[in-house]
Tab-separated table of N, CA and C and ligand atoms in Angstrom:
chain	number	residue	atom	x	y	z
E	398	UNK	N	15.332	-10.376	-1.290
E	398	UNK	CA	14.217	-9.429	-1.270
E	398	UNK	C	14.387	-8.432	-2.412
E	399	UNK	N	13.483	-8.059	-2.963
E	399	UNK	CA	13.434	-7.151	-4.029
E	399	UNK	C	13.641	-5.903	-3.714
E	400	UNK	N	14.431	-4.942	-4.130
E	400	UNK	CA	14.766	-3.864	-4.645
E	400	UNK	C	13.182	-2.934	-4.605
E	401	UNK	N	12.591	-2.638	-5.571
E	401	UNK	CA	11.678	-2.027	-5.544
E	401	UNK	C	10.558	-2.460	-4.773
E	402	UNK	N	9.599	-1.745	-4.348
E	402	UNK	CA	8.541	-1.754	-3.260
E	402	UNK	C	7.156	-2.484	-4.067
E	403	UNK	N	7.351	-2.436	-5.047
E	403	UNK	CA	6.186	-3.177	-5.826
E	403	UNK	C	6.586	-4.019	-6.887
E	404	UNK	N	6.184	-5.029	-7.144
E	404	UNK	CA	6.015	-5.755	-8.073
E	404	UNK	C	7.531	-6.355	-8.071
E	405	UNK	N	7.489	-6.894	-9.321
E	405	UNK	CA	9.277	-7.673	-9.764
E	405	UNK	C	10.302	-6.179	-9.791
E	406	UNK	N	11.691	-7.036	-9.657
E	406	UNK	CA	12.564	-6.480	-10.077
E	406	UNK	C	13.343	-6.421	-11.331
E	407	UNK	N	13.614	-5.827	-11.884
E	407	UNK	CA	14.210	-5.845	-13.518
E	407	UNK	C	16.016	-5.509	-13.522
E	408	UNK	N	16.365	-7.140	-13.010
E	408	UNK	CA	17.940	-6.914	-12.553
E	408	UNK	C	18.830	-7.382	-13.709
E	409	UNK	N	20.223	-6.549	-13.904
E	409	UNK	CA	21.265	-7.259	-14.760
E	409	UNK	C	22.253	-7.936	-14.022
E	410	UNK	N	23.268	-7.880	-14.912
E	410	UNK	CA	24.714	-8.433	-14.035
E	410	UNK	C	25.549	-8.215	-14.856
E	411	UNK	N	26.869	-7.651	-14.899
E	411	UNK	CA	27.545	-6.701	-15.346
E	411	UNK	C	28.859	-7.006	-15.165
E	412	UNK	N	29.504	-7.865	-16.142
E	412	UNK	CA	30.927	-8.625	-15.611
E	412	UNK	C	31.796	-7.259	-16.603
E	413	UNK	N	32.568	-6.605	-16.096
E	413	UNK	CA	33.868	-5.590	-16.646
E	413	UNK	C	32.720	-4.335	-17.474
E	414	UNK	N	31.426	-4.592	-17.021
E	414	UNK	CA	30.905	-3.296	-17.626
E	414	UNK	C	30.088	-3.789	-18.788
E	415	UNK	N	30.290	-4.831	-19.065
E	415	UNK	CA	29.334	-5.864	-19.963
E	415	UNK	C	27.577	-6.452	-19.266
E	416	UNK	N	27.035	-6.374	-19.848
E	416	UNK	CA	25.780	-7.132	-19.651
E	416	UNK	C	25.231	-8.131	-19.956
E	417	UNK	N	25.532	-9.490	-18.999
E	417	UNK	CA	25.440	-10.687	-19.348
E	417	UNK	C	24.334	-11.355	-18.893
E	418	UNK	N	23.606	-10.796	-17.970
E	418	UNK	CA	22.385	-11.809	-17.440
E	418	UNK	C	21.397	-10.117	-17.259
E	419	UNK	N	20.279	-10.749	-17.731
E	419	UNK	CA	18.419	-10.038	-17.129
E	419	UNK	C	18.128	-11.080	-16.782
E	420	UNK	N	17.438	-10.093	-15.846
E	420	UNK	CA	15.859	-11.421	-15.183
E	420	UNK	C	14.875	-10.165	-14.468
E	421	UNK	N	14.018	-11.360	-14.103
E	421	UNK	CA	13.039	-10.374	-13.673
E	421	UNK	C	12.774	-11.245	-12.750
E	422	UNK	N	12.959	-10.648	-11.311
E	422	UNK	CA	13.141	-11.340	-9.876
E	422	UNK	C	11.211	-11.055	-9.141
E	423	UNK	N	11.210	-12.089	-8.229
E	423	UNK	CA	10.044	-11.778	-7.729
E	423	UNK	C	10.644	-11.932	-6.017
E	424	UNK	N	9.984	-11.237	-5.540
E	424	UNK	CA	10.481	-11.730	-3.984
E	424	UNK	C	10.410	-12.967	-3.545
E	425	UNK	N	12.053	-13.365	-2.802
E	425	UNK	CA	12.078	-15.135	-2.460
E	425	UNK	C	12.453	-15.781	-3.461
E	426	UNK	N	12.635	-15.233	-4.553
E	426	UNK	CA	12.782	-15.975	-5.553
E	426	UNK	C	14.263	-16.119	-5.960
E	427	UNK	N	14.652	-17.692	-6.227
E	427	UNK	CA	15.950	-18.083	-6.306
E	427	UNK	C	15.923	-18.485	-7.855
E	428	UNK	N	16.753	-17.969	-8.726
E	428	UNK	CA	17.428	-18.266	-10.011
E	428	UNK	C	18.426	-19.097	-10.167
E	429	UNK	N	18.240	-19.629	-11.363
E	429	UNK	CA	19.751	-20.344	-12.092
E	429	UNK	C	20.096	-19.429	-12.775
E	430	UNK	N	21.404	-18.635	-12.790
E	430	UNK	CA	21.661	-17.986	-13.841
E	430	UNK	C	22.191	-19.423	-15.013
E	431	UNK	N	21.482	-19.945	-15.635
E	431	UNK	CA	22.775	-21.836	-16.490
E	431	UNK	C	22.935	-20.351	-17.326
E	432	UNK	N	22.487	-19.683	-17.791
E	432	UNK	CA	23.057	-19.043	-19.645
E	432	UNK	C	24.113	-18.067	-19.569
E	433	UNK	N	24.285	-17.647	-17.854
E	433	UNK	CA	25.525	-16.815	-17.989
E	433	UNK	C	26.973	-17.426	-18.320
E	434	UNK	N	27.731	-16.509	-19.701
E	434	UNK	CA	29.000	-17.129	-20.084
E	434	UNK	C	30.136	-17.257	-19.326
E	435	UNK	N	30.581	-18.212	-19.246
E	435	UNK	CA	31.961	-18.391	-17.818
E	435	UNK	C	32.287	-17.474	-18.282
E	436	UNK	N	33.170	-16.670	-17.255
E	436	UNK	CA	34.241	-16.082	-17.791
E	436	UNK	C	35.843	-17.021	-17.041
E	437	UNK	N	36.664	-16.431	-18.627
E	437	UNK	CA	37.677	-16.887	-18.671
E	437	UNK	C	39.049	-16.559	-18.154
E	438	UNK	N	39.701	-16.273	-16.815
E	438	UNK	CA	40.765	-15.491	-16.570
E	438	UNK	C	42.406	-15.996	-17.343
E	439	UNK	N	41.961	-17.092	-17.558
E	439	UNK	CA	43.106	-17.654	-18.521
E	439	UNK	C	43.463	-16.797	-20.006
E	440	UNK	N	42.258	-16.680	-20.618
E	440	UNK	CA	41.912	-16.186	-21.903
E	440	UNK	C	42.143	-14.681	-21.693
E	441	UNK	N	41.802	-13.660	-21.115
E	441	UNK	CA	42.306	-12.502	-20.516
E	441	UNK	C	43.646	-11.891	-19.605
E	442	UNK	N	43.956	-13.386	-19.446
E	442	UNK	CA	45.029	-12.963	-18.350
E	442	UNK	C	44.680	-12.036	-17.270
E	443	UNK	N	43.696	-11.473	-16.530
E	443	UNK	CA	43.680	-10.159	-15.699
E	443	UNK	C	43.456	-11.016	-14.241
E	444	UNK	N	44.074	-10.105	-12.971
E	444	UNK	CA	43.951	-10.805	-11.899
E	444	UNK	C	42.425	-10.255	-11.039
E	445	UNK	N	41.676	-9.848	-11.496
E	445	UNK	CA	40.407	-9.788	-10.654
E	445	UNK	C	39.316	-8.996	-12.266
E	446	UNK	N	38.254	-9.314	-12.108
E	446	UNK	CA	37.336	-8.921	-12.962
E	446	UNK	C	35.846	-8.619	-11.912
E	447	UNK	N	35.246	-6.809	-12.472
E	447	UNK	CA	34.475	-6.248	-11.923
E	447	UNK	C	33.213	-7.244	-12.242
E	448	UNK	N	31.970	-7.636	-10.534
E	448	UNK	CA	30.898	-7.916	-11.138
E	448	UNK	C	30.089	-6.911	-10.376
E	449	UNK	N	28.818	-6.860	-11.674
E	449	UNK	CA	28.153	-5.673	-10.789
E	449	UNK	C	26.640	-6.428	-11.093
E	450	UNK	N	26.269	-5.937	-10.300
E	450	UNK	CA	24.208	-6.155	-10.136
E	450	UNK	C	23.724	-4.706	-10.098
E	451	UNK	N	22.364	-4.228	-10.966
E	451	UNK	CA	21.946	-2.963	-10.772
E	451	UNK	C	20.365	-3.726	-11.557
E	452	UNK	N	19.198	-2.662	-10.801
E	452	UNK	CA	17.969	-3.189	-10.889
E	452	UNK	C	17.281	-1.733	-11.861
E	453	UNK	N	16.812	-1.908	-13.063
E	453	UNK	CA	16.520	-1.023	-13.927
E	453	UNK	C	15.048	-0.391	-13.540
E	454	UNK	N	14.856	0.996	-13.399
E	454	UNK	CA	13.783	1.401	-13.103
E	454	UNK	C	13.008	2.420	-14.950
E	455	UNK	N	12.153	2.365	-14.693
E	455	UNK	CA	11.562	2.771	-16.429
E	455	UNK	C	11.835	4.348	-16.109
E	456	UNK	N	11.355	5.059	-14.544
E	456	UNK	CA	11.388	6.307	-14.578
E	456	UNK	C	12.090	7.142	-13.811
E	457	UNK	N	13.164	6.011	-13.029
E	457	UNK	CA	14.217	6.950	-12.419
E	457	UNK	C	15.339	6.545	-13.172
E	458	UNK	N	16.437	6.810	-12.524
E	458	UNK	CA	18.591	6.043	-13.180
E	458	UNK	C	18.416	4.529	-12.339
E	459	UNK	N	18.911	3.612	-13.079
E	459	UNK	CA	18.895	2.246	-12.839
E	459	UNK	C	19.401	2.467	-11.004
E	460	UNK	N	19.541	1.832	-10.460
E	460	UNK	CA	19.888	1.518	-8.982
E	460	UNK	C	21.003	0.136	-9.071
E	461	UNK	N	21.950	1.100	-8.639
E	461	UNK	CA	23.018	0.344	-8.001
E	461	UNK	C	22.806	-0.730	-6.770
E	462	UNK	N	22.784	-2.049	-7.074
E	462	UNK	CA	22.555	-2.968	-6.030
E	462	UNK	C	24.088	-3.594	-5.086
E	463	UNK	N	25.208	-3.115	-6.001
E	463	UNK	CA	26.461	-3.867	-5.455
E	463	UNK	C	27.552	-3.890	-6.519
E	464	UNK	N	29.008	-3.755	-5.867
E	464	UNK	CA	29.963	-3.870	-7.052
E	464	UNK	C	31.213	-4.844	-6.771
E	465	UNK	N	31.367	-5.861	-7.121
E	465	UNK	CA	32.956	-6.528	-6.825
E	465	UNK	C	33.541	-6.916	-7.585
E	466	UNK	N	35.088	-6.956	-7.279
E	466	UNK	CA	36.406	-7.427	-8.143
E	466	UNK	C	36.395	-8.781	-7.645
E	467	UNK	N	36.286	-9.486	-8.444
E	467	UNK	CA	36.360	-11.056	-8.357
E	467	UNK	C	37.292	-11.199	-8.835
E	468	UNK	N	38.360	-12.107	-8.202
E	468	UNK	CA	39.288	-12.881	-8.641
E	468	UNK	C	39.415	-14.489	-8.784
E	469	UNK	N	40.366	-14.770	-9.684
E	469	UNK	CA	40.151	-16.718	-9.762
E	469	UNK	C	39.949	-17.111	-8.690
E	470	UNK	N	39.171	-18.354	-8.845
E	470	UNK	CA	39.191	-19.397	-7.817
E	470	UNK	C	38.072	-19.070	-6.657
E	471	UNK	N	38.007	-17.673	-6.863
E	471	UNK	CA	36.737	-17.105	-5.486
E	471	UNK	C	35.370	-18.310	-5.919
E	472	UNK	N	35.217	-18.405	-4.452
E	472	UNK	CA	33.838	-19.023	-4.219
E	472	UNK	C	32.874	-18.639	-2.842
E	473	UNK	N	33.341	-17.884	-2.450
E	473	UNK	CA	32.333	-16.964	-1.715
E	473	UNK	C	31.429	-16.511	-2.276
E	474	UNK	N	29.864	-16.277	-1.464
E	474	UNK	CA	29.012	-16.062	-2.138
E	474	UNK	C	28.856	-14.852	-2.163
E	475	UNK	N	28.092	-13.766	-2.903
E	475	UNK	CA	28.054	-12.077	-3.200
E	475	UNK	C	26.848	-11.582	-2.654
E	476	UNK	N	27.274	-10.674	-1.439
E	476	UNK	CA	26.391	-10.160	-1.188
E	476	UNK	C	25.941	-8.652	-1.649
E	477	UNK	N	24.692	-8.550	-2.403
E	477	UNK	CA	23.935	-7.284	-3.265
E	477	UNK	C	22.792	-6.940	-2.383
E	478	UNK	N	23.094	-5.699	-1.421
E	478	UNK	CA	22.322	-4.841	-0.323
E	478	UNK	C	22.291	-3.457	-0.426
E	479	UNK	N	22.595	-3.063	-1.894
E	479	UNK	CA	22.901	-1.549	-1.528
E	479	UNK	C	21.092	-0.872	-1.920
E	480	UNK	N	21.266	0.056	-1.918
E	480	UNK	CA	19.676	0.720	-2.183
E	480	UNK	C	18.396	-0.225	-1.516
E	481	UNK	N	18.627	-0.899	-0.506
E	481	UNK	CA	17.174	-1.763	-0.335
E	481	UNK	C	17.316	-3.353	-0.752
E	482	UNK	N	18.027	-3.700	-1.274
E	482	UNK	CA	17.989	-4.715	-2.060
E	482	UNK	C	18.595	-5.777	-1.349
E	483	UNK	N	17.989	-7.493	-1.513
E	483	UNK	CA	18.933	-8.436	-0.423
E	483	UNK	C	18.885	-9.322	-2.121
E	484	UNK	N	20.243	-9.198	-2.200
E	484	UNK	CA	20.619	-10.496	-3.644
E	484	UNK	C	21.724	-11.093	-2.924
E	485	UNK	N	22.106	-12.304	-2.979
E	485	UNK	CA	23.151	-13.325	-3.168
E	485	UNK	C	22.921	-13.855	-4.331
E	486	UNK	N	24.353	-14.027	-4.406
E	486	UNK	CA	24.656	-14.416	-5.928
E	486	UNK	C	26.194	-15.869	-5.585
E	487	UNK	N	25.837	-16.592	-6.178
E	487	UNK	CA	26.721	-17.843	-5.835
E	487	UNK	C	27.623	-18.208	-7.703
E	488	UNK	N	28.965	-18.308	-7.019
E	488	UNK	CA	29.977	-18.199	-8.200
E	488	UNK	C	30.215	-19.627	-8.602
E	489	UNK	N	30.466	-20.235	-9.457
E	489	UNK	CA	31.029	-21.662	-9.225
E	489	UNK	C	32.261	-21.564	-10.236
E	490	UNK	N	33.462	-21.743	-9.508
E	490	UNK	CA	34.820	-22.033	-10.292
E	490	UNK	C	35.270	-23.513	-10.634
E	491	UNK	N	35.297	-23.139	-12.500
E	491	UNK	CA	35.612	-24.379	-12.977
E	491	UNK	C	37.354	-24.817	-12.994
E	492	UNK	N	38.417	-23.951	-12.783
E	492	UNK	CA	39.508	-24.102	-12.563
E	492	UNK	C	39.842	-25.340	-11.797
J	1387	CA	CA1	14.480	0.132	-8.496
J	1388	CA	CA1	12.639	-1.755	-11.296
């Protein structure tokens, strides 16, 4: 379910504070993220990496939808409920 009360949502996704995926969500509506870049825990070495979802508004501060430390191998799916908002987000580990 969308975040804002009208129209689409204007969501990112935010791996260590980086911005790797926009979209623009409609209610019910299920995405492929295919263009988001794996990330690599091999190549970094770090044992958990921040993901975040936040839905951009033109005339208030963006809205925080959810924040987690993902670590390798996770495949649980992410649940993004904060401010109003119902996102799942599904991980797929290539390890
Ligand atoms: Ca909003
Ligand atoms: Ca918005």
């Amino acid at each position: 379910m969308t975040q804002d009360d009208i129209g689409f949502d204007d969501v990112y996704l935010q791996v260590d504070g980086v911005t790797v995926w926009t979209g623009r969500i409609a209610n019910g509506q299920t995405l492929d993220l295919h263009n988001v870049p794996p990330y690599s825990f091999d190549s970094t070495q770090r044992a958990g990496v921040q993901v975040v979802l936040r839905e951009a508004d033109s005339t208030d501060p963006d809205d925080l939808l959810g924040s987690y430390i993902v670590q390798p191998q996770h495949s649980r799916p992410l649940g993004y409920s904060e401010n109003g908002a119902d996102y799942t987000l599904h991980l797929t580990s290539t390890a």
